[in-house]
């Protein structure tokens, strides 16, 4: 019931243009809110930017891990909420999607595991490359922003920490501590540079700040923040719902997190999702202030908090409190980010690094899954579909193309088996 109720709520909030999950859709919401864009046009944008992630990443990850994820839950409710012509219809459509997820996922898992070629079990091969290559995203971000020397130092530090963790704490996910140190190094470099630059500007008499009334974005940011604060109780209910879903341990906020949740490593999952937050706070804050639409999961802090909560009641209270603080602090966060350009740029590099690390990890893991379920023929089909997608201009987004190819490849191999043209690989 939690999933169904949350899907109904998020669809309703999307219909009200108060929040959407897809970061790419949020900038288009301002035109929709102001009546400059139609509901059908905004729906087309949302579907176009979300479909690949829903069917190519959200569904395969949920099927392979047995853990729900935001691409499968929140991206469809973005679309269903926006497309709904009536306010009362949005929660009904969202609730129906939640019911389909709850009852359909178990059925799909049962059917798939009974097939001659069990491609869902094979997809669990994706776990190892995703977990360990994801560890490197702070190193990539540091290299992109501060150069090869700093990147090399960060890489050496992370490698040493991973080796020590595997030796001293074998039951702990080896990349968790390394990621923490890498993110702290990135933030340290960025803050040091910003503070140094501000000191130089002040010394040179160049620190000139526009009065709030002369800032062309101030009035827009203020209006957006006021609009969101007006619906604070609704956002608190949303925060409570997302946090409770995370506390139930049937939901993971990211690719690596889904596998950690499936393994019961909730503390490590909380660490991983906490580090991701730093890459998204500036993006979510600025787009929310510019568009008047917040993120369905806020700054995503409710994910790691929820994983660690002892029961749903405390999780609900914590989630509501976190969302209240986030919404009330939006204006302050926006102003602070404006004074720390290097820190703000770090979030861009973090998101880019996360995409690079996961892109390679998911592709490599998908090929490992292809080899497990079909050997060379499996690699040919899955790799060929991925390359075909690239050649055709990526009708399926790159991040989702490889898992989608594994699903299609699994279906093809089963058809070949029934035609007596293929025998499953012996494990």
PDB file of N, CA and C in Angstrom, residues 334-412:
ATOM      1  N   UNK A 334      20.355  28.825  -2.542  1.00  0.00           N
ATOM      2  CA  UNK A 334      20.597  29.477  -3.822  1.00  0.00           C
ATOM      3  C   UNK A 334      21.563  30.641  -3.706  1.00  0.00           C
ATOM      4  N   UNK A 335      21.391  31.481  -2.672  1.00  0.00           N
ATOM      5  CA  UNK A 335      22.284  32.621  -2.465  1.00  0.00           C
ATOM      6  C   UNK A 335      23.702  32.163  -2.130  1.00  0.00           C
ATOM      7  N   UNK A 336      23.799  31.119  -1.298  1.00  0.00           N
ATOM      8  CA  UNK A 336      25.120  30.606  -0.911  1.00  0.00           C
ATOM      9  C   UNK A 336      25.869  30.054  -2.112  1.00  0.00           C
ATOM     10  N   UNK A 337      25.171  29.311  -2.956  1.00  0.00           N
ATOM     11  CA  UNK A 337      25.805  28.743  -4.152  1.00  0.00           C
ATOM     12  C   UNK A 337      26.280  29.841  -5.094  1.00  0.00           C
ATOM     13  N   UNK A 338      25.544  30.959  -5.116  1.00  0.00           N
ATOM     14  CA  UNK A 338      25.961  32.069  -5.956  1.00  0.00           C
ATOM     15  C   UNK A 338      27.288  32.665  -5.524  1.00  0.00           C
ATOM     16  N   UNK A 339      27.637  32.497  -4.255  1.00  0.00           N
ATOM     17  CA  UNK A 339      28.899  33.035  -3.738  1.00  0.00           C
ATOM     18  C   UNK A 339      30.041  32.019  -3.801  1.00  0.00           C
ATOM     19  N   UNK A 340      29.733  30.774  -4.156  1.00  0.00           N
ATOM     20  CA  UNK A 340      30.745  29.712  -4.212  1.00  0.00           C
ATOM     21  C   UNK A 340      30.724  29.051  -5.592  1.00  0.00           C
ATOM     22  N   UNK A 341      31.215  29.749  -6.605  1.00  0.00           N
ATOM     23  CA  UNK A 341      31.117  29.219  -7.977  1.00  0.00           C
ATOM     24  C   UNK A 341      31.873  27.913  -8.187  1.00  0.00           C
ATOM     25  N   UNK A 342      33.016  27.747  -7.527  1.00  0.00           N
ATOM     26  CA  UNK A 342      33.780  26.511  -7.711  1.00  0.00           C
ATOM     27  C   UNK A 342      33.040  25.326  -7.107  1.00  0.00           C
ATOM     28  N   UNK A 343      32.426  25.527  -5.941  1.00  0.00           N
ATOM     29  CA  UNK A 343      31.620  24.468  -5.322  1.00  0.00           C
ATOM     30  C   UNK A 343      30.434  24.130  -6.218  1.00  0.00           C
ATOM     31  N   UNK A 344      29.820  25.171  -6.772  1.00  0.00           N
ATOM     32  CA  UNK A 344      28.686  24.945  -7.681  1.00  0.00           C
ATOM     33  C   UNK A 344      29.131  24.168  -8.915  1.00  0.00           C
ATOM     34  N   UNK A 345      30.299  24.511  -9.447  1.00  0.00           N
ATOM     35  CA  UNK A 345      30.818  23.790 -10.610  1.00  0.00           C
ATOM     36  C   UNK A 345      31.175  22.343 -10.258  1.00  0.00           C
ATOM     37  N   UNK A 346      31.559  22.110  -9.002  1.00  0.00           N
ATOM     38  CA  UNK A 346      31.913  20.748  -8.584  1.00  0.00           C
ATOM     39  C   UNK A 346      30.740  19.798  -8.749  1.00  0.00           C
ATOM     40  N   UNK A 347      29.534  20.299  -8.512  1.00  0.00           N
ATOM     41  CA  UNK A 347      28.367  19.435  -8.658  1.00  0.00           C
ATOM     42  C   UNK A 347      28.185  18.998 -10.104  1.00  0.00           C
ATOM     43  N   UNK A 348      28.486  19.909 -11.039  1.00  0.00           N
ATOM     44  CA  UNK A 348      28.408  19.545 -12.460  1.00  0.00           C
ATOM     45  C   UNK A 348      29.405  18.441 -12.783  1.00  0.00           C
ATOM     46  N   UNK A 349      30.619  18.600 -12.254  1.00  0.00           N
ATOM     47  CA  UNK A 349      31.644  17.589 -12.513  1.00  0.00           C
ATOM     48  C   UNK A 349      31.306  16.268 -11.824  1.00  0.00           C
ATOM     49  N   UNK A 350      30.698  16.342 -10.639  1.00  0.00           N
ATOM     50  CA  UNK A 350      30.298  15.118  -9.950  1.00  0.00           C
ATOM     51  C   UNK A 350      29.262  14.350 -10.756  1.00  0.00           C
ATOM     52  N   UNK A 351      28.248  15.062 -11.244  1.00  0.00           N
ATOM     53  CA  UNK A 351      27.198  14.379 -12.020  1.00  0.00           C
ATOM     54  C   UNK A 351      27.766  13.786 -13.300  1.00  0.00           C
ATOM     55  N   UNK A 352      28.656  14.531 -13.947  1.00  0.00           N
ATOM     56  CA  UNK A 352      29.287  14.020 -15.165  1.00  0.00           C
ATOM     57  C   UNK A 352      30.130  12.783 -14.857  1.00  0.00           C
ATOM     58  N   UNK A 353      30.852  12.831 -13.737  1.00  0.00           N
ATOM     59  CA  UNK A 353      31.698  11.701 -13.351  1.00  0.00           C
ATOM     60  C   UNK A 353      30.856  10.481 -12.997  1.00  0.00           C
ATOM     61  N   UNK A 354      29.731  10.702 -12.311  1.00  0.00           N
ATOM     62  CA  UNK A 354      28.830   9.592 -11.986  1.00  0.00           C
ATOM     63  C   UNK A 354      28.332   8.927 -13.265  1.00  0.00           C
ATOM     64  N   UNK A 355      27.962   9.740 -14.246  1.00  0.00           N
ATOM     65  CA  UNK A 355      27.480   9.186 -15.519  1.00  0.00           C
ATOM     66  C   UNK A 355      28.575   8.402 -16.228  1.00  0.00           C
ATOM     67  N   UNK A 356      29.811   8.934 -16.222  1.00  0.00           N
ATOM     68  CA  UNK A 356      30.928   8.243 -16.885  1.00  0.00           C
ATOM     69  C   UNK A 356      31.223   6.902 -16.209  1.00  0.00           C
ATOM     70  N   UNK A 357      31.297   6.925 -14.873  1.00  0.00           N
ATOM     71  CA  UNK A 357      31.635   5.699 -14.145  1.00  0.00           C
ATOM     72  C   UNK A 357      30.540   4.646 -14.307  1.00  0.00           C
ATOM     73  N   UNK A 358      29.293   5.075 -14.165  1.00  0.00           N
ATOM     74  CA  UNK A 358      28.191   4.123 -14.282  1.00  0.00           C
ATOM     75  C   UNK A 358      28.003   3.651 -15.717  1.00  0.00           C
ATOM     76  N   UNK A 359      28.277   4.536 -16.675  1.00  0.00           N
ATOM     77  CA  UNK A 359      28.152   4.136 -18.079  1.00  0.00           C
ATOM     78  C   UNK A 359      29.045   2.962 -18.408  1.00  0.00           C
ATOM     79  N   UNK A 360      30.323   3.057 -17.984  1.00  0.00           N
ATOM     80  CA  UNK A 360      31.253   1.952 -18.223  1.00  0.00           C
ATOM     81  C   UNK A 360      30.856   0.724 -17.405  1.00  0.00           C
ATOM     82  N   UNK A 361      30.490   0.942 -16.133  1.00  0.00           N
ATOM     83  CA  UNK A 361      30.158  -0.178 -15.257  1.00  0.00           C
ATOM     84  C   UNK A 361      28.943  -0.949 -15.766  1.00  0.00           C
ATOM     85  N   UNK A 362      27.917  -0.225 -16.184  1.00  0.00           N
ATOM     86  CA  UNK A 362      26.698  -0.877 -16.665  1.00  0.00           C
ATOM     87  C   UNK A 362      26.956  -1.618 -17.964  1.00  0.00           C
ATOM     88  N   UNK A 363      27.745  -1.022 -18.868  1.00  0.00           N
ATOM     89  CA  UNK A 363      28.077  -1.702 -20.124  1.00  0.00           C
ATOM     90  C   UNK A 363      28.880  -2.975 -19.853  1.00  0.00           C
ATOM     91  N   UNK A 364      29.899  -2.859 -19.014  1.00  0.00           N
ATOM     92  CA  UNK A 364      30.741  -4.020 -18.698  1.00  0.00           C
ATOM     93  C   UNK A 364      29.916  -5.100 -17.997  1.00  0.00           C
ATOM     94  N   UNK A 365      29.078  -4.685 -17.034  1.00  0.00           N
ATOM     95  CA  UNK A 365      28.241  -5.641 -16.323  1.00  0.00           C
ATOM     96  C   UNK A 365      27.229  -6.304 -17.230  1.00  0.00           C
ATOM     97  N   UNK A 366      26.702  -5.555 -18.179  1.00  0.00           N
ATOM     98  CA  UNK A 366      25.736  -6.126 -19.119  1.00  0.00           C
ATOM     99  C   UNK A 366      26.389  -7.176 -20.007  1.00  0.00           C
ATOM    100  N   UNK A 367      27.623  -6.932 -20.423  1.00  0.00           N
ATOM    101  CA  UNK A 367      28.336  -7.927 -21.235  1.00  0.00           C
ATOM    102  C   UNK A 367      28.674  -9.166 -20.405  1.00  0.00           C
ATOM    103  N   UNK A 368      28.971  -8.956 -19.112  1.00  0.00           N
ATOM    104  CA  UNK A 368      29.185 -10.110 -18.233  1.00  0.00           C
ATOM    105  C   UNK A 368      27.895 -10.933 -18.106  1.00  0.00           C
ATOM    106  N   UNK A 369      26.765 -10.238 -17.989  1.00  0.00           N
ATOM    107  CA  UNK A 369      25.480 -10.935 -17.931  1.00  0.00           C
ATOM    108  C   UNK A 369      25.205 -11.675 -19.231  1.00  0.00           C
ATOM    109  N   UNK A 370      25.537 -11.042 -20.352  1.00  0.00           N
ATOM    110  CA  UNK A 370      25.341 -11.673 -21.660  1.00  0.00           C
ATOM    111  C   UNK A 370      26.170 -12.949 -21.779  1.00  0.00           C
ATOM    112  N   UNK A 371      27.403 -12.905 -21.283  1.00  0.00           N
ATOM    113  CA  UNK A 371      28.268 -14.080 -21.322  1.00  0.00           C
ATOM    114  C   UNK A 371      27.713 -15.186 -20.433  1.00  0.00           C
ATOM    115  N   UNK A 372      27.180 -14.820 -19.280  1.00  0.00           N
ATOM    116  CA  UNK A 372      26.624 -15.805 -18.354  1.00  0.00           C
ATOM    117  C   UNK A 372      25.430 -16.529 -18.954  1.00  0.00           C
ATOM    118  N   UNK A 373      24.573 -15.798 -19.647  1.00  0.00           N
ATOM    119  CA  UNK A 373      23.351 -16.441 -20.145  1.00  0.00           C
ATOM    120  C   UNK A 373      23.505 -17.028 -21.543  1.00  0.00           C
ATOM    121  N   UNK A 374      24.506 -16.581 -22.313  1.00  0.00           N
ATOM    122  CA  UNK A 374      24.595 -17.093 -23.674  1.00  0.00           C
ATOM    123  C   UNK A 374      25.981 -17.229 -24.252  1.00  0.00           C
ATOM    124  N   UNK A 375      27.017 -17.074 -23.437  1.00  0.00           N
ATOM    125  CA  UNK A 375      28.375 -17.190 -23.955  1.00  0.00           C
ATOM    126  C   UNK A 375      28.654 -16.179 -25.063  1.00  0.00           C
ATOM    127  N   UNK A 376      29.377 -16.630 -26.063  1.00  0.00           N
ATOM    128  CA  UNK A 376      29.722 -15.744 -27.177  1.00  0.00           C
ATOM    129  C   UNK A 376      28.506 -15.231 -27.916  1.00  0.00           C
ATOM    130  N   UNK A 377      27.495 -16.093 -28.078  1.00  0.00           N
ATOM    131  CA  UNK A 377      26.281 -15.663 -28.773  1.00  0.00           C
ATOM    132  C   UNK A 377      25.568 -14.571 -27.973  1.00  0.00           C
ATOM    133  N   UNK A 378      25.558 -14.709 -26.656  1.00  0.00           N
ATOM    134  CA  UNK A 378      24.946 -13.690 -25.813  1.00  0.00           C
ATOM    135  C   UNK A 378      25.660 -12.358 -25.943  1.00  0.00           C
ATOM    136  N   UNK A 379      27.005 -12.404 -25.935  1.00  0.00           N
ATOM    137  CA  UNK A 379      27.783 -11.175 -26.094  1.00  0.00           C
ATOM    138  C   UNK A 379      27.519 -10.552 -27.457  1.00  0.00           C
ATOM    139  N   UNK A 380      27.421 -11.394 -28.491  1.00  0.00           N
ATOM    140  CA  UNK A 380      27.156 -10.893 -29.839  1.00  0.00           C
ATOM    141  C   UNK A 380      25.816 -10.154 -29.886  1.00  0.00           C
ATOM    142  N   UNK A 381      24.780 -10.747 -29.306  1.00  0.00           N
ATOM    143  CA  UNK A 381      23.445 -10.145 -29.369  1.00  0.00           C
ATOM    144  C   UNK A 381      23.387  -8.869 -28.547  1.00  0.00           C
ATOM    145  N   UNK A 382      23.837  -8.940 -27.292  1.00  0.00           N
ATOM    146  CA  UNK A 382      23.747  -7.776 -26.405  1.00  0.00           C
ATOM    147  C   UNK A 382      24.682  -6.662 -26.874  1.00  0.00           C
ATOM    148  N   UNK A 383      25.921  -7.016 -27.157  1.00  0.00           N
ATOM    149  CA  UNK A 383      26.866  -6.006 -27.653  1.00  0.00           C
ATOM    150  C   UNK A 383      26.434  -5.431 -28.991  1.00  0.00           C
ATOM    151  N   UNK A 384      25.869  -6.298 -29.841  1.00  0.00           N
ATOM    152  CA  UNK A 384      25.395  -5.820 -31.140  1.00  0.00           C
ATOM    153  C   UNK A 384      24.238  -4.852 -31.011  1.00  0.00           C
ATOM    154  N   UNK A 385      23.302  -5.136 -30.108  1.00  0.00           N
ATOM    155  CA  UNK A 385      22.189  -4.219 -29.882  1.00  0.00           C
ATOM    156  C   UNK A 385      22.672  -2.881 -29.338  1.00  0.00           C
ATOM    157  N   UNK A 386      23.658  -2.935 -28.447  1.00  0.00           N
ATOM    158  CA  UNK A 386      24.216  -1.694 -27.892  1.00  0.00           C
ATOM    159  C   UNK A 386      24.874  -0.859 -28.993  1.00  0.00           C
ATOM    160  N   UNK A 387      25.681  -1.524 -29.827  1.00  0.00           N
ATOM    161  CA  UNK A 387      26.354  -0.814 -30.912  1.00  0.00           C
ATOM    162  C   UNK A 387      25.354  -0.284 -31.938  1.00  0.00           C
ATOM    163  N   UNK A 388      24.314  -1.056 -32.203  1.00  0.00           N
ATOM    164  CA  UNK A 388      23.281  -0.603 -33.127  1.00  0.00           C
ATOM    165  C   UNK A 388      22.590   0.648 -32.589  1.00  0.00           C
ATOM    166  N   UNK A 389      22.337   0.659 -31.301  1.00  0.00           N
ATOM    167  CA  UNK A 389      21.723   1.840 -30.675  1.00  0.00           C
ATOM    168  C   UNK A 389      22.623   3.064 -30.829  1.00  0.00           C
ATOM    169  N   UNK A 390      23.925   2.867 -30.647  1.00  0.00           N
ATOM    170  CA  UNK A 390      24.874   3.972 -30.822  1.00  0.00           C
ATOM    171  C   UNK A 390      24.867   4.469 -32.265  1.00  0.00           C
ATOM    172  N   UNK A 391      24.882   3.525 -33.210  1.00  0.00           N
ATOM    173  CA  UNK A 391      24.930   3.882 -34.624  1.00  0.00           C
ATOM    174  C   UNK A 391      23.671   4.619 -35.072  1.00  0.00           C
ATOM    175  N   UNK A 392      22.544   4.282 -34.463  1.00  0.00           N
ATOM    176  CA  UNK A 392      21.261   4.889 -34.838  1.00  0.00           C
ATOM    177  C   UNK A 392      21.006   6.225 -34.133  1.00  0.00           C
ATOM    178  N   UNK A 393      22.028   6.737 -33.438  1.00  0.00           N
ATOM    179  CA  UNK A 393      21.864   8.026 -32.782  1.00  0.00           C
ATOM    180  C   UNK A 393      21.258   7.940 -31.400  1.00  0.00           C
ATOM    181  N   UNK A 394      21.338   6.765 -30.754  1.00  0.00           N
ATOM    182  CA  UNK A 394      20.866   6.531 -29.384  1.00  0.00           C
ATOM    183  C   UNK A 394      19.386   6.821 -29.190  1.00  0.00           C
ATOM    184  N   UNK A 395      18.516   6.091 -29.877  1.00  0.00           N
ATOM    185  CA  UNK A 395      17.086   6.216 -29.558  1.00  0.00           C
ATOM    186  C   UNK A 395      16.797   5.811 -28.112  1.00  0.00           C
ATOM    187  N   UNK A 396      17.620   4.913 -27.559  1.00  0.00           N
ATOM    188  CA  UNK A 396      17.587   4.605 -26.126  1.00  0.00           C
ATOM    189  C   UNK A 396      18.810   5.251 -25.508  1.00  0.00           C
ATOM    190  N   UNK A 397      18.631   6.018 -24.432  1.00  0.00           N
ATOM    191  CA  UNK A 397      19.756   6.725 -23.821  1.00  0.00           C
ATOM    192  C   UNK A 397      20.858   5.740 -23.457  1.00  0.00           C
ATOM    193  N   UNK A 398      22.108   6.196 -23.567  1.00  0.00           N
ATOM    194  CA  UNK A 398      23.260   5.305 -23.421  1.00  0.00           C
ATOM    195  C   UNK A 398      23.240   4.550 -22.091  1.00  0.00           C
ATOM    196  N   UNK A 399      22.893   5.226 -20.986  1.00  0.00           N
ATOM    197  CA  UNK A 399      22.900   4.582 -19.677  1.00  0.00           C
ATOM    198  C   UNK A 399      21.949   3.393 -19.623  1.00  0.00           C
ATOM    199  N   UNK A 400      20.849   3.487 -20.367  1.00  0.00           N
ATOM    200  CA  UNK A 400      19.829   2.440 -20.307  1.00  0.00           C
ATOM    201  C   UNK A 400      19.964   1.415 -21.420  1.00  0.00           C
ATOM    202  N   UNK A 401      20.790   1.701 -22.416  1.00  0.00           N
ATOM    203  CA  UNK A 401      20.838   0.853 -23.610  1.00  0.00           C
ATOM    204  C   UNK A 401      21.338  -0.563 -23.309  1.00  0.00           C
ATOM    205  N   UNK A 402      22.392  -0.682 -22.492  1.00  0.00           N
ATOM    206  CA  UNK A 402      22.967  -2.004 -22.234  1.00  0.00           C
ATOM    207  C   UNK A 402      22.026  -2.901 -21.422  1.00  0.00           C
ATOM    208  N   UNK A 403      21.431  -2.426 -20.297  1.00  0.00           N
ATOM    209  CA  UNK A 403      20.468  -3.297 -19.594  1.00  0.00           C
ATOM    210  C   UNK A 403      19.274  -3.675 -20.459  1.00  0.00           C
ATOM    211  N   UNK A 404      18.800  -2.730 -21.270  1.00  0.00           N
ATOM    212  CA  UNK A 404      17.691  -3.046 -22.173  1.00  0.00           C
ATOM    213  C   UNK A 404      18.102  -4.123 -23.167  1.00  0.00           C
ATOM    214  N   UNK A 405      19.349  -4.049 -23.633  1.00  0.00           N
ATOM    215  CA  UNK A 405      19.852  -5.055 -24.569  1.00  0.00           C
ATOM    216  C   UNK A 405      19.926  -6.428 -23.914  1.00  0.00           C
ATOM    217  N   UNK A 406      20.241  -6.473 -22.617  1.00  0.00           N
ATOM    218  CA  UNK A 406      20.276  -7.763 -21.909  1.00  0.00           C
ATOM    219  C   UNK A 406      18.881  -8.384 -21.867  1.00  0.00           C
ATOM    220  N   UNK A 407      17.866  -7.574 -21.581  1.00  0.00           N
ATOM    221  CA  UNK A 407      16.497  -8.093 -21.561  1.00  0.00           C
ATOM    222  C   UNK A 407      16.083  -8.624 -22.930  1.00  0.00           C
ATOM    223  N   UNK A 408      16.348  -7.828 -23.960  1.00  0.00           N
ATOM    224  CA  UNK A 408      16.004  -8.260 -25.317  1.00  0.00           C
ATOM    225  C   UNK A 408      16.804  -9.505 -25.687  1.00  0.00           C
ATOM    226  N   UNK A 409      18.109  -9.489 -25.332  1.00  0.00           N
ATOM    227  CA  UNK A 409      18.953 -10.645 -25.627  1.00  0.00           C
ATOM    228  C   UNK A 409      18.463 -11.903 -24.933  1.00  0.00           C
ATOM    229  N   UNK A 410      17.996 -11.777 -23.686  1.00  0.00           N
ATOM    230  CA  UNK A 410      17.456 -12.927 -22.966  1.00  0.00           C
ATOM    231  C   UNK A 410      16.229 -13.498 -23.646  1.00  0.00           C
ATOM    232  N   UNK A 411      15.363 -12.617 -24.124  1.00  0.00           N
ATOM    233  CA  UNK A 411      14.162 -13.070 -24.841  1.00  0.00           C
ATOM    234  C   UNK A 411      14.542 -13.791 -26.134  1.00  0.00           C
ATOM    235  N   UNK A 412      15.510 -13.217 -26.864  1.00  0.00           N
ATOM    236  CA  UNK A 412      15.954 -13.817 -28.127  1.00  0.00           C
ATOM    237  C   UNK A 412      16.550 -15.202 -27.877  1.00  0.00           C
TER     238      UNK A 412
END
